[in-house]
GROMACS .gro file of C-alpha atoms in nm:
model
  271
    1VAL     CA    1  -1.066   0.602  -2.782
    2LEU     CA    2  -0.687   0.600  -2.758
    3LEU     CA    3  -0.595   0.407  -3.071
    4ASP     CA    4  -0.381   0.094  -3.087
    5ASP     CA    5  -0.006   0.139  -3.035
    6VAL     CA    6  -0.035   0.514  -2.980
    7THR     CA    7   0.172   0.694  -2.713
    8MET     CA    8  -0.002   1.003  -2.577
    9PRO     CA    9   0.202   1.251  -2.369
   10VAL     CA   10  -0.015   1.389  -2.087
   11LEU     CA   11   0.085   1.733  -1.959
   12GLY     CA   12  -0.212   1.801  -1.729
   13ASP     CA   13  -0.505   1.625  -1.563
   14VAL     CA   14  -0.719   1.393  -1.776
   15THR     CA   15  -1.084   1.438  -1.675
   16ILE     CA   16  -1.348   1.194  -1.803
   17PRO     CA   17  -1.687   1.357  -1.733
   18ALA     CA   18  -2.005   1.168  -1.651
   19GLY     CA   19  -2.159   1.018  -1.963
   20ARG     CA   20  -1.825   1.001  -2.147
   21SER     CA   21  -1.561   0.731  -2.168
   22LEU     CA   22  -1.194   0.684  -2.240
   23THR     CA   23  -1.104   0.349  -2.394
   24LEU     CA   24  -0.743   0.230  -2.421
   25GLY     CA   25  -0.665   0.016  -2.725
   26PRO     CA   26  -0.397  -0.257  -2.748
   27GLY     CA   27  -0.051  -0.108  -2.709
   28ALA     CA   28  -0.188   0.233  -2.608
   29ILE     CA   29   0.034   0.431  -2.368
   30LEU     CA   30  -0.047   0.733  -2.153
   31ALA     CA   31   0.284   0.898  -2.056
   32MET     CA   32   0.219   1.122  -1.755
   33SER     CA   33   0.420   1.439  -1.706
   34GLU     CA   34   0.599   1.502  -1.376
   35GLN     CA   35   0.420   1.838  -1.337
   36ASP     CA   36   0.053   1.928  -1.385
   37SER     CA   37   0.057   2.211  -1.639
   38LEU     CA   38  -0.312   2.280  -1.568
   39GLN     CA   39  -0.255   2.299  -1.191
   40SER     CA   40  -0.602   2.150  -1.140
   41GLY     CA   41  -0.771   1.856  -0.968
   42ASN     CA   42  -0.708   1.736  -0.614
   43ASP     CA   43  -0.335   1.790  -0.650
   44PRO     CA   44  -0.230   2.099  -0.847
   45ASP     CA   45   0.126   1.974  -0.873
   46LEU     CA   46   0.081   1.619  -1.002
   47VAL     CA   47  -0.108   1.487  -1.304
   48GLU     CA   48  -0.423   1.280  -1.233
   49VAL     CA   49  -0.675   1.077  -1.428
   50ILE     CA   50  -1.015   1.179  -1.284
   51VAL     CA   51  -1.294   0.942  -1.384
   52GLY     CA   52  -1.651   1.066  -1.366
   53GLY     CA   53  -1.765   0.852  -1.658
   54GLU     CA   54  -1.590   0.534  -1.773
   55LEU     CA   55  -1.225   0.433  -1.801
   56LEU     CA   56  -1.211   0.115  -2.007
   57SER     CA   57  -0.922  -0.108  -2.100
   58THR     CA   58  -1.098  -0.431  -2.196
   59LEU     CA   59  -0.805  -0.605  -2.363
   60THR     CA   60  -0.722  -0.970  -2.415
   61HIS     CA   61  -0.439  -1.133  -2.222
   62GLU     CA   62  -0.214  -1.108  -2.530
   63ASP     CA   63  -0.252  -0.729  -2.552
   64GLU     CA   64  -0.160  -0.459  -2.303
   65ALA     CA   65  -0.209  -0.089  -2.237
   66THR     CA   66   0.016   0.119  -2.011
   67ILE     CA   67  -0.021   0.428  -1.795
   68HIS     CA   68   0.313   0.542  -1.654
   69GLY     CA   69   0.530   0.837  -1.560
   70VAL     CA   70   0.701   0.982  -1.866
   71ASN     CA   71   1.045   0.919  -1.712
   72ASP     CA   72   0.946   0.607  -1.513
   73LEU     CA   73   1.019   0.784  -1.183
   74LEU     CA   74   0.870   0.658  -0.856
   75GLY     CA   75   0.555   0.850  -0.756
   76SER     CA   76   0.590   1.104  -1.038
   77TRP     CA   77   0.212   1.136  -1.100
   78LYS     CA   78  -0.091   1.119  -0.873
   79GLY     CA   79  -0.282   0.818  -1.011
   80ILE     CA   80  -0.640   0.734  -1.116
   81LEU     CA   81  -0.929   0.872  -0.909
   82ALA     CA   82  -1.271   0.708  -0.959
   83LYS     CA   83  -1.555   0.944  -0.861
   84GLU     CA   84  -1.924   0.892  -0.783
   85GLY     CA   85  -2.114   0.724  -1.066
   86SER     CA   86  -1.799   0.622  -1.250
   87ARG     CA   87  -1.700   0.281  -1.382
   88VAL     CA   88  -1.346   0.150  -1.414
   89VAL     CA   89  -1.267  -0.169  -1.603
   90LEU     CA   90  -0.898  -0.248  -1.638
   91ARG     CA   91  -0.785  -0.567  -1.810
   92SER     CA   92  -0.429  -0.638  -1.923
   93THR     CA   93  -0.311  -0.293  -1.817
   94THR     CA   94   0.012  -0.184  -1.648
   95ILE     CA   95  -0.011   0.117  -1.416
   96LYS     CA   96   0.314   0.239  -1.267
   97ASP     CA   97   0.509   0.530  -1.117
   98ALA     CA   98   0.207   0.684  -0.934
   99GLU     CA   99   0.159   0.779  -0.569
  100ILE     CA  100  -0.156   0.561  -0.553
  101CYS     CA  101  -0.225   0.386  -0.882
  102LEU     CA  102  -0.605   0.357  -0.839
  103GLN     CA  103  -0.833   0.499  -0.570
  104ASP     CA  104  -1.190   0.618  -0.522
  105ASP     CA  105  -1.346   0.915  -0.340
  106GLN     CA  106  -1.561   0.702  -0.103
  107THR     CA  107  -1.844   0.664  -0.357
  108LEU     CA  108  -1.746   0.362  -0.566
  109THR     CA  109  -2.003   0.080  -0.574
  110ALA     CA  110  -1.907  -0.284  -0.575
  111ASP     CA  111  -2.014  -0.350  -0.933
  112SER     CA  112  -1.834  -0.048  -1.079
  113LEU     CA  113  -1.477  -0.180  -1.051
  114ILE     CA  114  -1.315  -0.471  -1.234
  115VAL     CA  115  -0.937  -0.519  -1.233
  116ASP     CA  116  -0.808  -0.830  -1.414
  117TYR     CA  117  -0.466  -0.939  -1.545
  118CYS     CA  118  -0.308  -0.605  -1.452
  119THR     CA  119   0.027  -0.499  -1.310
  120PHE     CA  120   0.081  -0.222  -1.054
  121GLU     CA  121   0.439  -0.123  -0.979
  122ASN     CA  122   0.679   0.153  -0.872
  123PHE     CA  123   0.419   0.331  -0.654
  124THR     CA  124   0.504   0.527  -0.339
  125THR     CA  125   0.193   0.469  -0.123
  126GLY     CA  126  -0.031   0.197  -0.264
  127GLY     CA  127  -0.152   0.002  -0.563
  128ILE     CA  128  -0.530   0.012  -0.503
  129HIS     CA  129  -0.706   0.209  -0.225
  130LEU     CA  130  -1.086   0.190  -0.201
  131ARG     CA  131  -1.332   0.337   0.049
  132PRO     CA  132  -1.643   0.187  -0.102
  133GLN     CA  133  -2.018   0.210  -0.082
  134GLY     CA  134  -2.255  -0.077  -0.148
  135ALA     CA  135  -2.415  -0.228  -0.455
  136LEU     CA  136  -2.773  -0.326  -0.530
  137ASP     CA  137  -2.673  -0.691  -0.554
  138PRO     CA  138  -2.314  -0.730  -0.435
  139VAL     CA  139  -2.332  -1.109  -0.434
  140GLU     CA  140  -2.406  -1.116  -0.807
  141SER     CA  141  -2.185  -0.815  -0.891
  142PRO     CA  142  -1.897  -0.795  -0.643
  143CYS     CA  143  -1.597  -0.571  -0.671
  144THR     CA  144  -1.333  -0.795  -0.833
  145ILE     CA  145  -0.955  -0.772  -0.833
  146THR     CA  146  -0.819  -1.085  -1.003
  147THR     CA  147  -0.497  -1.226  -1.150
  148THR     CA  148  -0.307  -0.905  -1.084
  149ALA     CA  149   0.051  -0.838  -0.968
  150PHE     CA  150   0.168  -0.569  -0.724
  151GLN     CA  151   0.538  -0.487  -0.700
  152MET     CA  152   0.542  -0.288  -0.376
  153SER     CA  153   0.905  -0.169  -0.364
  154GLY     CA  154   0.861  -0.055  -0.004
  155ALA     CA  155   0.518   0.107  -0.045
  156GLN     CA  156   0.265   0.099   0.239
  157TYR     CA  157   0.026  -0.154   0.079
  158GLY     CA  158  -0.067  -0.344  -0.235
  159ILE     CA  159  -0.447  -0.340  -0.182
  160HIS     CA  160  -0.624  -0.139   0.090
  161ILE     CA  161  -1.002  -0.163   0.125
  162GLU     CA  162  -1.090   0.094   0.390
  163GLU     CA  163  -1.403   0.153   0.597
  164ALA     CA  164  -1.714   0.208   0.391
  165THR     CA  165  -1.926   0.512   0.469
  166SER     CA  166  -2.252   0.316   0.470
  167ASN     CA  167  -2.371  -0.009   0.624
  168THR     CA  168  -2.462  -0.160   0.288
  169SER     CA  169  -2.306  -0.502   0.238
  170TYR     CA  170  -2.012  -0.477   0.000
  171ASP     CA  171  -1.881  -0.805  -0.132
  172LEU     CA  172  -1.529  -0.833  -0.258
  173LEU     CA  173  -1.340  -1.095  -0.458
  174ILE     CA  174  -0.960  -1.084  -0.448
  175GLN     CA  175  -0.826  -1.380  -0.646
  176GLY     CA  176  -0.500  -1.482  -0.806
  177ILE     CA  177  -0.301  -1.187  -0.668
  178ASP     CA  178   0.079  -1.174  -0.650
  179VAL     CA  179   0.219  -0.914  -0.408
  180ASN     CA  180   0.598  -0.893  -0.397
  181ASN     CA  181   0.814  -0.659  -0.191
  182ALA     CA  182   1.152  -0.789  -0.307
  183GLY     CA  183   1.444  -0.551  -0.263
  184ALA     CA  184   1.278  -0.327  -0.002
  185GLU     CA  185   1.278  -0.330   0.378
  186GLU     CA  186   0.955  -0.138   0.428
  187GLY     CA  187   0.601  -0.234   0.330
  188VAL     CA  188   0.319  -0.256   0.582
  189HIS     CA  189   0.039  -0.463   0.427
  190GLY     CA  190   0.012  -0.676   0.120
  191ILE     CA  191  -0.370  -0.679   0.136
  192PHE     CA  192  -0.558  -0.486   0.406
  193VAL     CA  193  -0.937  -0.508   0.434
  194LYS     CA  194  -1.011  -0.276   0.724
  195CYS     CA  195  -1.290  -0.337   0.974
  196ARG     CA  196  -1.447  -0.122   1.243
  197GLY     CA  197  -1.614  -0.328   1.512
  198ILE     CA  198  -1.742  -0.667   1.622
  199GLY     CA  199  -2.043  -0.765   1.412
  200THR     CA  200  -1.978  -0.484   1.164
  201ASP     CA  201  -1.681  -0.411   0.948
  202GLY     CA  202  -1.544  -0.188   0.678
  203LEU     CA  203  -1.740  -0.374   0.412
  204GLY     CA  204  -2.076  -0.329   0.586
  205ALA     CA  205  -2.273  -0.573   0.802
  206GLY     CA  206  -2.301  -0.915   0.639
  207ALA     CA  207  -2.029  -0.858   0.379
  208GLN     CA  208  -1.840  -1.170   0.268
  209PRO     CA  209  -1.498  -1.088   0.121
  210ARG     CA  210  -1.306  -1.368  -0.048
  211ILE     CA  211  -0.929  -1.384  -0.083
  212GLU     CA  212  -0.819  -1.682  -0.292
  213GLN     CA  213  -0.508  -1.817  -0.467
  214THR     CA  214  -0.304  -1.519  -0.354
  215VAL     CA  215   0.072  -1.503  -0.295
  216VAL     CA  216   0.228  -1.235  -0.074
  217ASP     CA  217   0.607  -1.242  -0.058
  218ARG     CA  218   0.887  -1.063   0.134
  219LEU     CA  219   0.699  -0.825   0.363
  220SER     CA  220   0.966  -0.873   0.628
  221ASN     CA  221   0.831  -0.581   0.835
  222GLY     CA  222   0.464  -0.618   0.753
  223THR     CA  223   0.152  -0.833   0.721
  224ALA     CA  224   0.066  -1.042   0.417
  225VAL     CA  225  -0.313  -1.020   0.463
  226HIS     CA  226  -0.509  -0.832   0.731
  227VAL     CA  227  -0.881  -0.887   0.680
  228GLY     CA  228  -1.208  -0.807   0.857
  229GLY     CA  229  -1.551  -0.924   0.753
  230TYR     CA  230  -1.858  -1.100   0.885
  231SER     CA  231  -1.782  -1.418   0.692
  232PRO     CA  232  -1.457  -1.392   0.495
  233THR     CA  233  -1.320  -1.685   0.297
  234LEU     CA  234  -0.946  -1.739   0.256
  235LEU     CA  235  -0.865  -2.025   0.024
  236ASN     CA  236  -0.539  -2.163  -0.123
  237ASN     CA  237  -0.320  -1.869  -0.028
  238SER     CA  238   0.055  -1.858   0.033
  239PHE     CA  239   0.229  -1.601   0.252
  240ARG     CA  240   0.610  -1.615   0.255
  241LEU     CA  241   0.885  -1.427   0.435
  242CYS     CA  242   0.648  -1.188   0.611
  243MET     CA  243   0.650  -1.069   0.970
  244TRP     CA  244   0.283  -1.172   0.994
  245GLY     CA  245   0.113  -1.407   0.751
  246LEU     CA  246  -0.254  -1.349   0.837
  247LYS     CA  247  -0.441  -1.123   1.076
  248VAL     CA  248  -0.819  -1.144   1.116
  249ASP     CA  249  -0.979  -0.900   1.357
  250ALA     CA  250  -1.250  -0.643   1.421
  251THR     CA  251  -1.116  -0.420   1.696
  252GLY     CA  252  -0.747  -0.507   1.711
  253THR     CA  253  -0.798  -0.847   1.877
  254PRO     CA  254  -0.870  -1.141   1.645
  255VAL     CA  255  -1.242  -1.214   1.633
  256PHE     CA  256  -1.398  -1.509   1.451
  257ASP     CA  257  -1.757  -1.406   1.397
  258GLY     CA  258  -1.997  -1.587   1.165
  259ASP     CA  259  -1.889  -1.869   0.934
  260TRP     CA  260  -1.517  -1.813   0.883
  261SER     CA  261  -1.329  -2.019   0.630
  262LEU     CA  262  -0.949  -2.040   0.654
  263SER     CA  263  -0.887  -2.327   0.415
  264ARG     CA  264  -0.541  -2.440   0.305
  265SER     CA  265  -0.384  -2.098   0.361
  266ALA     CA  266  -0.012  -2.163   0.392
  267VAL     CA  267   0.202  -1.947   0.619
  268GLU     CA  268   0.571  -1.999   0.555
  269ASN     CA  269   0.872  -1.848   0.735
  270CYS     CA  270   0.658  -1.591   0.917
  271GLU     CA  271   0.702  -1.495   1.281
   0.00000   0.00000   0.00000
């Protein structure tokens, strides 16, 4: 446990092995060095948090933990990597200054990730990048990313859910997200749920992703939301000042397959 209001300088990779956990208390800060003194992990140059067990930050909305670069420099550490069998629960946590703030190694299951009331900012490539597997009951235990802000600053994406490596249905709830690219000309996707063919998609056959109450702003050269899924639901969203507001496809051409719901999704000032 990293105790309340403690700042911990991190000089090399933090590895949480299977069966162990790291819990961040209120006000806890991990300050990541710009160089990996251990020269280990997937990137021997940059510091990483490698999760084989559990990374927990189960704080209330009034409290906050922070993981950031020691000098607040863009892309100055690698980010969090969730490995097979791990569990990541982040609530009221700010993660900043990484290349990719949070990603998996193609083994994360739907019920092993919860992100709620978090902030991701000052990242070079992306906020969250997942290449997931399935879950035993994804409808009851979906992957959830809720009430979270992404300040893209010209990065490639806020959230990228890539092709799964199995055909297991993988349900996904993205709700209450604020993606803002103010002050930058680049930025490709606010939210990108990748698919791989008509009738199947990156979330597995029969998956039903939901994107609700989400605002994507100022992606003047990019797409607010690009989603694929057998039966996705998009509800009460607002996309502003983007080149494209919404793209829904399976092979590059928009395909509406199954029971699609595109309810009250506003597209403003988009080409």
